[in-house]
mmCIF file of C-alpha atoms in Angstrom:
data_model
loop_
_atom_site.group_PDB
_atom_site.id
_atom_site.type_symbol
_atom_site.label_atom_id
_atom_site.label_comp_id
_atom_site.label_asym_id
_atom_site.label_seq_id
_atom_site.Cartn_x
_atom_site.Cartn_y
_atom_site.Cartn_z
ATOM 1 C CA MET Y 1182 -14.216 85.981 -4.270
ATOM 2 C CA LYS Y 1183 -14.459 82.351 -5.084
ATOM 3 C CA GLY Y 1184 -11.428 79.967 -5.357
ATOM 4 C CA VAL Y 1185 -9.704 80.176 -8.677
ATOM 5 C CA LEU Y 1186 -8.236 77.070 -10.099
ATOM 6 C CA PRO Y 1187 -4.769 77.673 -11.509
ATOM 7 C CA LYS Y 1188 -4.687 76.906 -15.329
ATOM 8 C CA ARG Y 1189 -1.145 75.297 -14.779
ATOM 9 C CA ILE Y 1190 0.743 73.691 -11.945
ATOM 10 C CA ILE Y 1191 4.319 73.500 -12.897
ATOM 11 C CA LEU Y 1192 6.914 71.409 -11.073
ATOM 12 C CA MET Y 1193 10.570 72.491 -11.703
ATOM 13 C CA ARG Y 1194 13.768 70.947 -10.389
ATOM 14 C CA HIS Y 1195 16.686 73.110 -9.503
ATOM 15 C CA GLY Y 1196 19.608 73.744 -11.885
ATOM 16 C CA GLU Y 1197 22.969 71.840 -11.593
ATOM 17 C CA SER Y 1198 24.295 71.995 -8.043
ATOM 18 C CA GLN Y 1199 27.862 71.691 -6.701
ATOM 19 C CA GLY Y 1200 26.579 68.183 -5.426
ATOM 20 C CA ASN Y 1201 25.440 67.102 -8.757
ATOM 21 C CA ARG Y 1202 28.841 67.880 -10.153
ATOM 22 C CA ASP Y 1203 30.823 66.414 -7.374
ATOM 23 C CA MET Y 1204 29.298 64.217 -4.567
ATOM 24 C CA ALA Y 1205 32.281 65.050 -2.331
ATOM 25 C CA ALA Y 1206 30.637 68.428 -1.673
ATOM 26 C CA TYR Y 1207 28.245 66.772 0.646
ATOM 27 C CA THR Y 1208 31.017 65.663 2.858
ATOM 28 C CA THR Y 1209 31.635 69.141 4.018
ATOM 29 C CA THR Y 1210 28.705 71.254 3.202
ATOM 30 C CA PRO Y 1211 25.174 70.565 4.586
ATOM 31 C CA ASP Y 1212 22.702 69.636 1.977
ATOM 32 C CA HIS Y 1213 20.694 72.702 2.286
ATOM 33 C CA SER Y 1214 23.546 74.915 1.826
ATOM 34 C CA ILE Y 1215 24.704 73.474 -1.506
ATOM 35 C CA HIS Y 1216 24.804 76.080 -4.157
ATOM 36 C CA LEU Y 1217 24.444 76.011 -7.961
ATOM 37 C CA THR Y 1218 27.196 75.827 -10.282
ATOM 38 C CA ALA Y 1219 27.928 78.404 -13.049
ATOM 39 C CA GLN Y 1220 26.192 75.945 -15.412
ATOM 40 C CA GLY Y 1221 23.200 75.624 -12.988
ATOM 41 C CA VAL Y 1222 22.846 79.448 -13.007
ATOM 42 C CA ALA Y 1223 22.740 79.416 -16.765
ATOM 43 C CA GLN Y 1224 20.248 76.503 -16.836
ATOM 44 C CA ALA Y 1225 17.901 78.473 -14.576
ATOM 45 C CA ARG Y 1226 18.057 81.560 -16.721
ATOM 46 C CA GLN Y 1227 17.309 79.487 -19.776
ATOM 47 C CA ALA Y 1228 14.491 77.649 -17.917
ATOM 48 C CA GLY Y 1229 12.951 81.011 -17.122
ATOM 49 C CA VAL Y 1230 12.815 81.866 -20.753
ATOM 50 C CA HIS Y 1231 11.145 78.673 -21.565
ATOM 51 C CA LEU Y 1232 8.726 79.080 -18.633
ATOM 52 C CA ARG Y 1233 7.594 82.428 -19.645
ATOM 53 C CA ARG Y 1234 6.951 81.127 -23.186
ATOM 54 C CA VAL Y 1235 4.664 78.375 -21.722
ATOM 55 C CA ILE Y 1236 2.811 80.712 -19.232
ATOM 56 C CA GLY Y 1237 2.503 83.838 -21.601
ATOM 57 C CA GLY Y 1238 2.459 82.320 -24.958
ATOM 58 C CA ASP Y 1239 -0.456 82.126 -27.508
ATOM 59 C CA GLY Y 1240 -3.854 81.586 -26.018
ATOM 60 C CA CYS Y 1241 -3.186 82.972 -22.489
ATOM 61 C CA SER Y 1242 -5.081 85.736 -21.070
ATOM 62 C CA PRO Y 1243 -3.449 89.195 -21.238
ATOM 63 C CA ASP Y 1244 -3.326 89.774 -17.504
ATOM 64 C CA TRP Y 1245 -2.050 86.272 -16.450
ATOM 65 C CA ARG Y 1246 -0.251 85.849 -13.205
ATOM 66 C CA VAL Y 1247 2.219 83.444 -11.453
ATOM 67 C CA GLN Y 1248 2.556 82.335 -7.822
ATOM 68 C CA PHE Y 1249 5.785 80.687 -6.835
ATOM 69 C CA TYR Y 1250 6.523 77.991 -4.108
ATOM 70 C CA VAL Y 1251 10.144 77.295 -3.376
ATOM 71 C CA SER Y 1252 11.970 74.974 -1.313
ATOM 72 C CA PRO Y 1253 14.315 76.481 1.325
ATOM 73 C CA TYR Y 1254 17.457 75.071 0.023
ATOM 74 C CA ALA Y 1255 20.018 77.215 -1.383
ATOM 75 C CA ARG Y 1256 20.035 75.697 -4.881
ATOM 76 C CA THR Y 1257 16.187 76.101 -5.314
ATOM 77 C CA ARG Y 1258 16.209 79.636 -4.134
ATOM 78 C CA SER Y 1259 19.139 80.500 -6.480
ATOM 79 C CA THR Y 1260 17.135 78.818 -9.315
ATOM 80 C CA LEU Y 1261 14.083 80.835 -8.585
ATOM 81 C CA ARG Y 1262 16.039 83.920 -8.541
ATOM 82 C CA GLU Y 1263 17.395 83.304 -12.021
ATOM 83 C CA VAL Y 1264 14.152 82.176 -13.300
ATOM 84 C CA GLY Y 1265 12.343 85.434 -11.912
ATOM 85 C CA ARG Y 1266 14.566 87.453 -14.113
ATOM 86 C CA CYS Y 1267 12.137 86.666 -17.023
ATOM 87 C CA PHE Y 1268 9.011 88.048 -15.263
ATOM 88 C CA SER Y 1269 8.087 91.543 -14.373
ATOM 89 C CA LYS Y 1270 6.817 92.505 -10.901
ATOM 90 C CA LYS Y 1271 3.218 92.949 -12.170
ATOM 91 C CA ARG Y 1272 3.135 89.189 -13.268
ATOM 92 C CA ILE Y 1273 4.195 87.666 -9.878
ATOM 93 C CA ILE Y 1274 1.563 87.548 -7.133
ATOM 94 C CA GLY Y 1275 4.147 86.479 -4.688
ATOM 95 C CA VAL Y 1276 6.728 83.582 -3.470
ATOM 96 C CA ARG Y 1277 6.279 81.347 -0.590
ATOM 97 C CA GLU Y 1278 9.133 79.389 0.864
ATOM 98 C CA GLU Y 1279 7.692 76.046 1.746
ATOM 99 C CA SER Y 1280 9.826 73.656 3.831
ATOM 100 C CA ARG Y 1281 7.535 70.683 3.099
ATOM 101 C CA ILE Y 1282 8.761 70.657 -0.501
ATOM 102 C CA ARG Y 1283 12.495 70.396 0.456
ATOM 103 C CA GLU Y 1284 14.768 67.635 -0.680
ATOM 104 C CA GLN Y 1285 14.549 64.248 0.849
ATOM 105 C CA ASP Y 1286 16.676 64.035 3.866
ATOM 106 C CA PHE Y 1287 19.779 61.893 3.265
ATOM 107 C CA GLY Y 1288 21.217 62.490 6.735
ATOM 108 C CA ASN Y 1289 23.728 64.893 7.944
ATOM 109 C CA PHE Y 1290 27.104 65.194 6.349
ATOM 110 C CA GLN Y 1291 27.361 62.510 3.806
ATOM 111 C CA VAL Y 1292 30.509 60.547 3.467
ATOM 112 C CA GLU Y 1293 30.916 59.456 -0.145
ATOM 113 C CA GLU Y 1294 32.037 55.831 0.434
ATOM 114 C CA ARG Y 1295 29.293 55.286 3.059
ATOM 115 C CA MET Y 1296 26.622 56.837 0.847
ATOM 116 C CA THR Y 1297 27.777 54.484 -2.049
ATOM 117 C CA VAL Y 1298 26.900 51.476 0.161
ATOM 118 C CA ILE Y 1299 23.685 52.883 1.356
ATOM 119 C CA LYS Y 1300 22.337 53.781 -1.914
ATOM 120 C CA GLU Y 1301 23.202 50.165 -3.087
ATOM 121 C CA ALA Y 1302 21.134 48.962 -0.100
ATOM 122 C CA ARG Y 1303 18.293 51.270 -1.192
ATOM 123 C CA GLU Y 1304 18.287 49.707 -4.727
ATOM 124 C CA ARG Y 1305 17.857 46.166 -3.077
ATOM 125 C CA PHE Y 1306 15.239 47.294 -0.618
ATOM 126 C CA GLY Y 1307 13.091 49.717 -2.935
ATOM 127 C CA ARG Y 1308 13.617 53.442 -3.392
ATOM 128 C CA PHE Y 1309 10.095 54.264 -1.664
ATOM 129 C CA PHE Y 1310 10.285 52.495 1.606
ATOM 130 C CA TYR Y 1311 13.980 52.664 2.298
ATOM 131 C CA ARG Y 1312 14.889 55.113 5.120
ATOM 132 C CA PHE Y 1313 18.274 56.567 5.130
ATOM 133 C CA PRO Y 1314 20.155 56.357 8.424
ATOM 134 C CA GLU Y 1315 19.623 59.739 10.146
ATOM 135 C CA GLY Y 1316 17.368 60.838 7.307
ATOM 136 C CA GLU Y 1317 14.054 59.991 5.532
ATOM 137 C CA SER Y 1318 12.409 57.494 3.134
ATOM 138 C CA ALA Y 1319 10.483 58.689 0.130
ATOM 139 C CA ALA Y 1320 7.386 57.491 1.963
ATOM 140 C CA ASP Y 1321 8.227 60.201 4.668
ATOM 141 C CA VAL Y 1322 8.536 62.746 1.793
ATOM 142 C CA PHE Y 1323 5.024 61.650 0.480
ATOM 143 C CA ASP Y 1324 3.559 62.331 4.018
ATOM 144 C CA ARG Y 1325 4.864 65.878 4.055
ATOM 145 C CA VAL Y 1326 3.930 66.667 0.467
ATOM 146 C CA SER Y 1327 0.417 65.511 1.254
ATOM 147 C CA SER Y 1328 0.241 68.011 4.058
ATOM 148 C CA PHE Y 1329 1.431 70.706 1.457
ATOM 149 C CA PHE Y 1330 -1.435 69.685 -0.800
ATOM 150 C CA GLU Y 1331 -3.868 70.719 2.002
ATOM 151 C CA SER Y 1332 -2.152 74.255 2.195
ATOM 152 C CA LEU Y 1333 -2.336 74.422 -1.594
ATOM 153 C CA TRP Y 1334 -5.962 73.744 -1.718
ATOM 154 C CA ARG Y 1335 -6.745 76.200 0.950
ATOM 155 C CA ASP Y 1336 -5.026 78.797 -1.076
ATOM 156 C CA ILE Y 1337 -7.101 78.010 -3.963
ATOM 157 C CA ASP Y 1338 -10.517 77.363 -2.098
ATOM 158 C CA MET Y 1339 -10.197 80.612 -0.008
ATOM 159 C CA ASN Y 1340 -8.596 82.505 -2.906
ATOM 160 C CA ARG Y 1341 -5.926 83.888 -0.602
ATOM 161 C CA LEU Y 1342 -4.108 85.226 -3.588
ATOM 162 C CA ARG Y 1343 -7.086 87.392 -4.335
ATOM 163 C CA HIS Y 1344 -6.777 86.649 -8.156
ATOM 164 C CA ASP Y 1345 -9.194 87.778 -10.753
ATOM 165 C CA PRO Y 1346 -10.832 84.578 -12.140
ATOM 166 C CA SER Y 1347 -11.168 86.052 -15.531
ATOM 167 C CA ASN Y 1348 -7.252 85.904 -15.977
ATOM 168 C CA ASP Y 1349 -5.041 82.791 -16.123
ATOM 169 C CA LEU Y 1350 -3.346 81.745 -12.784
ATOM 170 C CA ASN Y 1351 -0.233 79.616 -12.705
ATOM 171 C CA PHE Y 1352 1.484 77.904 -9.775
ATOM 172 C CA VAL Y 1353 5.198 77.248 -10.167
ATOM 173 C CA ILE Y 1354 6.746 74.950 -7.713
ATOM 174 C CA VAL Y 1355 10.543 75.058 -7.540
ATOM 175 C CA SER Y 1356 11.775 71.973 -5.844
ATOM 176 C CA HIS Y 1357 13.720 68.702 -6.145
ATOM 177 C CA GLY Y 1358 13.626 65.658 -8.412
ATOM 178 C CA LEU Y 1359 12.456 63.265 -5.982
ATOM 179 C CA THR Y 1360 9.973 65.426 -4.186
ATOM 180 C CA SER Y 1361 8.508 66.479 -7.654
ATOM 181 C CA ARG Y 1362 8.040 62.795 -8.546
ATOM 182 C CA ILE Y 1363 6.222 62.185 -5.180
ATOM 183 C CA PHE Y 1364 4.065 65.362 -6.025
ATOM 184 C CA LEU Y 1365 2.956 63.677 -9.143
ATOM 185 C CA MET Y 1366 2.486 60.256 -7.536
ATOM 186 C CA LYS Y 1367 0.238 61.846 -5.002
ATOM 187 C CA TRP Y 1368 -1.757 63.957 -7.358
ATOM 188 C CA PHE Y 1369 -2.417 61.250 -9.840
ATOM 189 C CA LYS Y 1370 -2.785 58.435 -7.372
ATOM 190 C CA TRP Y 1371 0.137 56.327 -8.799
ATOM 191 C CA THR Y 1372 1.138 53.214 -6.876
ATOM 192 C CA VAL Y 1373 4.545 52.585 -5.316
ATOM 193 C CA GLU Y 1374 5.432 50.331 -8.156
ATOM 194 C CA GLN Y 1375 4.732 52.993 -10.632
ATOM 195 C CA PHE Y 1376 6.727 55.484 -8.556
ATOM 196 C CA GLU Y 1377 9.733 53.063 -8.579
ATOM 197 C CA VAL Y 1378 10.220 53.256 -12.361
ATOM 198 C CA LEU Y 1379 9.852 56.960 -12.801
ATOM 199 C CA ASN Y 1380 12.965 58.555 -14.172
ATOM 200 C CA ASN Y 1381 14.238 61.728 -12.396
ATOM 201 C CA PHE Y 1382 13.780 65.217 -13.683
ATOM 202 C CA GLY Y 1383 16.909 66.720 -15.384
ATOM 203 C CA ASN Y 1384 18.495 69.944 -13.937
ATOM 204 C CA CYS Y 1385 15.843 72.767 -14.340
ATOM 205 C CA GLU Y 1386 13.597 70.495 -16.432
ATOM 206 C CA PHE Y 1387 9.851 70.993 -15.560
ATOM 207 C CA ARG Y 1388 6.407 69.043 -15.859
ATOM 208 C CA VAL Y 1389 3.346 71.008 -16.836
ATOM 209 C CA MET Y 1390 0.119 69.923 -15.160
ATOM 210 C CA GLU Y 1391 -2.513 71.865 -17.163
ATOM 211 C CA LEU Y 1392 -6.281 72.045 -16.725
ATOM 212 C CA GLY Y 1393 -8.140 70.156 -19.523
ATOM 213 C CA SER Y 1394 -11.231 70.906 -21.218
ATOM 214 C CA GLY Y 1395 -13.400 69.320 -18.477
ATOM 215 C CA GLY Y 1396 -11.576 70.685 -15.400
ATOM 216 C CA GLU Y 1397 -9.061 67.913 -14.501
ATOM 217 C CA TYR Y 1398 -5.352 68.420 -14.482
ATOM 218 C CA SER Y 1399 -3.288 66.349 -16.990
ATOM 219 C CA LEU Y 1400 0.216 66.089 -18.302
ATOM 220 C CA ALA Y 1401 -1.059 65.221 -21.592
ATOM 221 C CA VAL Y 1402 -2.444 68.672 -22.251
ATOM 222 C CA HIS Y 1403 1.143 70.159 -22.712
ATOM 223 C CA HIS Y 1404 3.399 67.310 -23.095
ATOM 224 C CA THR Y 1405 3.617 64.511 -25.838
ATOM 225 C CA GLU Y 1406 3.251 60.829 -25.439
ATOM 226 C CA GLU Y 1407 7.005 60.463 -26.221
ATOM 227 C CA GLU Y 1408 8.033 62.680 -23.312
ATOM 228 C CA MET Y 1409 5.833 60.819 -20.964
ATOM 229 C CA LEU Y 1410 7.428 57.612 -22.096
ATOM 230 C CA GLU Y 1411 10.860 59.060 -21.420
ATOM 231 C CA TRP Y 1412 9.846 59.970 -17.916
ATOM 232 C CA GLY Y 1413 8.957 56.401 -17.173
ATOM 233 C CA LEU Y 1414 5.106 56.445 -17.388
ATOM 234 C CA SER Y 1415 3.641 53.199 -18.597
ATOM 235 C CA PRO Y 1416 1.188 53.035 -21.584
ATOM 236 C CA GLU Y 1417 -1.478 52.603 -18.912
ATOM 237 C CA MET Y 1418 -0.458 55.736 -17.141
ATOM 238 C CA ILE Y 1419 -0.345 57.705 -20.382
ATOM 239 C CA ALA Y 1420 -3.764 56.421 -21.318
ATOM 240 C CA ASP Y 1421 -4.993 58.002 -17.981
ATOM 241 C CA GLN Y 1422 -3.286 61.245 -18.562
ATOM 242 C CA LYS Y 1423 -5.065 61.505 -22.064
ATOM 243 C CA TRP Y 1424 -8.420 60.542 -20.347
ATOM 244 C CA ARG Y 1425 -7.825 63.213 -17.788
ATOM 245 C CA ALA Y 1426 -7.265 65.901 -20.605
ATOM 246 C CA THR Y 1427 -10.889 65.868 -21.336
ATOM 247 C CA ALA Y 1428 -12.526 64.424 -18.270
ATOM 248 C CA CYS Y 1429 -15.055 66.395 -16.170
ATOM 249 C CA ARG Y 1430 -13.641 67.324 -12.797
ATOM 250 C CA GLY Y 1431 -14.484 64.707 -10.199
ATOM 251 C CA ASP Y 1432 -14.939 61.921 -12.766
ATOM 252 C CA TRP Y 1433 -13.534 58.482 -11.994
ATOM 253 C CA ASN Y 1434 -11.656 56.587 -14.637
ATOM 254 C CA ASP Y 1435 -13.006 53.141 -14.584
ATOM 255 C CA GLN Y 1436 -10.203 51.900 -16.952
ATOM 256 C CA CYS Y 1437 -7.389 52.521 -14.636
ATOM 257 C CA PRO Y 1438 -6.156 49.016 -13.639
ATOM 258 C CA TRP Y 1439 -4.466 50.229 -10.547
ATOM 259 C CA TYR Y 1440 -7.726 51.475 -9.062
ATOM 260 C CA LEU Y 1441 -9.217 48.109 -9.013
ATOM 261 C CA GLY Y 1442 -7.823 45.434 -11.447
ATOM 262 C CA GLU Y 1443 -4.524 45.377 -9.658
ATOM 263 C CA PHE Y 1444 -6.209 44.270 -6.460
ATOM 264 C CA PHE Y 1445 -8.980 41.808 -7.679
ATOM 265 C CA ASP Y 1446 -8.308 39.728 -10.684
ATOM 266 C CA HIS Y 1447 -11.379 37.445 -10.667
ATOM 267 C CA LEU Y 1448 -14.459 39.559 -9.864
ATOM 268 C CA THR Y 1449 -17.767 38.790 -11.481
ATOM 269 C CA ASP Y 1450 -19.233 41.269 -13.914
ATOM 270 C CA SER Y 1451 -22.445 41.557 -12.152
ATOM 271 C CA ASP Y 1452 -24.587 40.367 -9.338
ATOM 272 C CA ASP Y 1453 -26.005 37.674 -11.634
ATOM 273 C CA ASP Y 1454 -23.079 35.506 -11.051
ATOM 274 C CA ASP Y 1455 -23.287 35.602 -7.262
ATOM 275 C CA ASP Y 1456 -24.503 31.953 -7.146
ATOM 276 C CA ALA Y 1457 -21.391 30.571 -8.880
ATOM 277 C CA PRO Y 1458 -19.837 27.789 -6.881
ATOM 278 C CA VAL Y 1459 -16.656 28.783 -4.729
ATOM 279 C CA GLU Y 1460 -14.356 26.713 -2.654
ATOM 280 C CA ASN Y 1461 -15.030 26.419 0.987
ATOM 281 C CA GLU Y 1462 -12.482 28.163 3.131
ATOM 282 C CA GLY Y 1463 -10.112 25.513 4.629
ATOM 283 C CA ASP Y 1464 -11.382 22.758 2.364
ATOM 284 C CA PRO Y 1465 -10.161 23.098 -1.111
ATOM 285 C CA ASN Y 1466 -11.882 19.747 -2.094
ATOM 286 C CA SER Y 1467 -15.502 21.167 -1.055
ATOM 287 C CA LEU Y 1468 -17.448 23.692 -3.104
ATOM 288 C CA SER Y 1469 -20.306 25.948 -1.801
ATOM 289 C CA VAL Y 1470 -22.324 28.757 -3.007
ATOM 290 C CA CYS Y 1471 -21.307 32.312 -2.310
ATOM 291 C CA THR Y 1472 -23.990 34.271 -0.476
#
């Protein structure tokens, strides 16, 4: 069987955790062992109801299936457990615990006062490149998420899930806020500057990347422009999502400024302008012809 593209790739953040409610939890409990609060459990159950409506609603094939990928952290595993209550066994292909979609490593035990100072330094340095002492930068997370992409595409290309292409396939990735934003950045080729202004996911909030009519994935198929603005997408990024909703798979959006215009702001429109005079290198008072 040939590879089957999932109809949707859905990114979900975990429910409210003990660390979300009280940062002091990180001083005595390893980050990977932080559990959900009672509110987080309730959020996860409600998210499961919402997710089921999205995947199995009107217009879906009768025998749709879902494959889950989950971070190994306690709070993501617990979130998945509660979300899964809304699905029967016949709907779930399987679950893969995937360490490459874990939370950004902020170091070991996190002393609250020290972390406050460190996070202030991160704001001055930049969220993407700042590396936490004994931990990771967002750029490090980007590298391991890129590696995860390779495995994801192998699952698709080799049809490892043995899915019938006549039925809808859905991937649900239960992960963390920053990791999910990095996933979107990698997928849609967003720049560092665009990543820096993205807003975090709320607890148990999810983003739906859905196949458009031409075979490209887009946030604009399921989500509104107002939602994307709230997430921090610029008007140009939203225009690209709308283009992707109808673009043919593999097409290139020439209107994306961050593909070309952000790097070159004075290119000629055609080769006919190649004879325009330009300044000699090293001598701003002299002009020559570009050849």
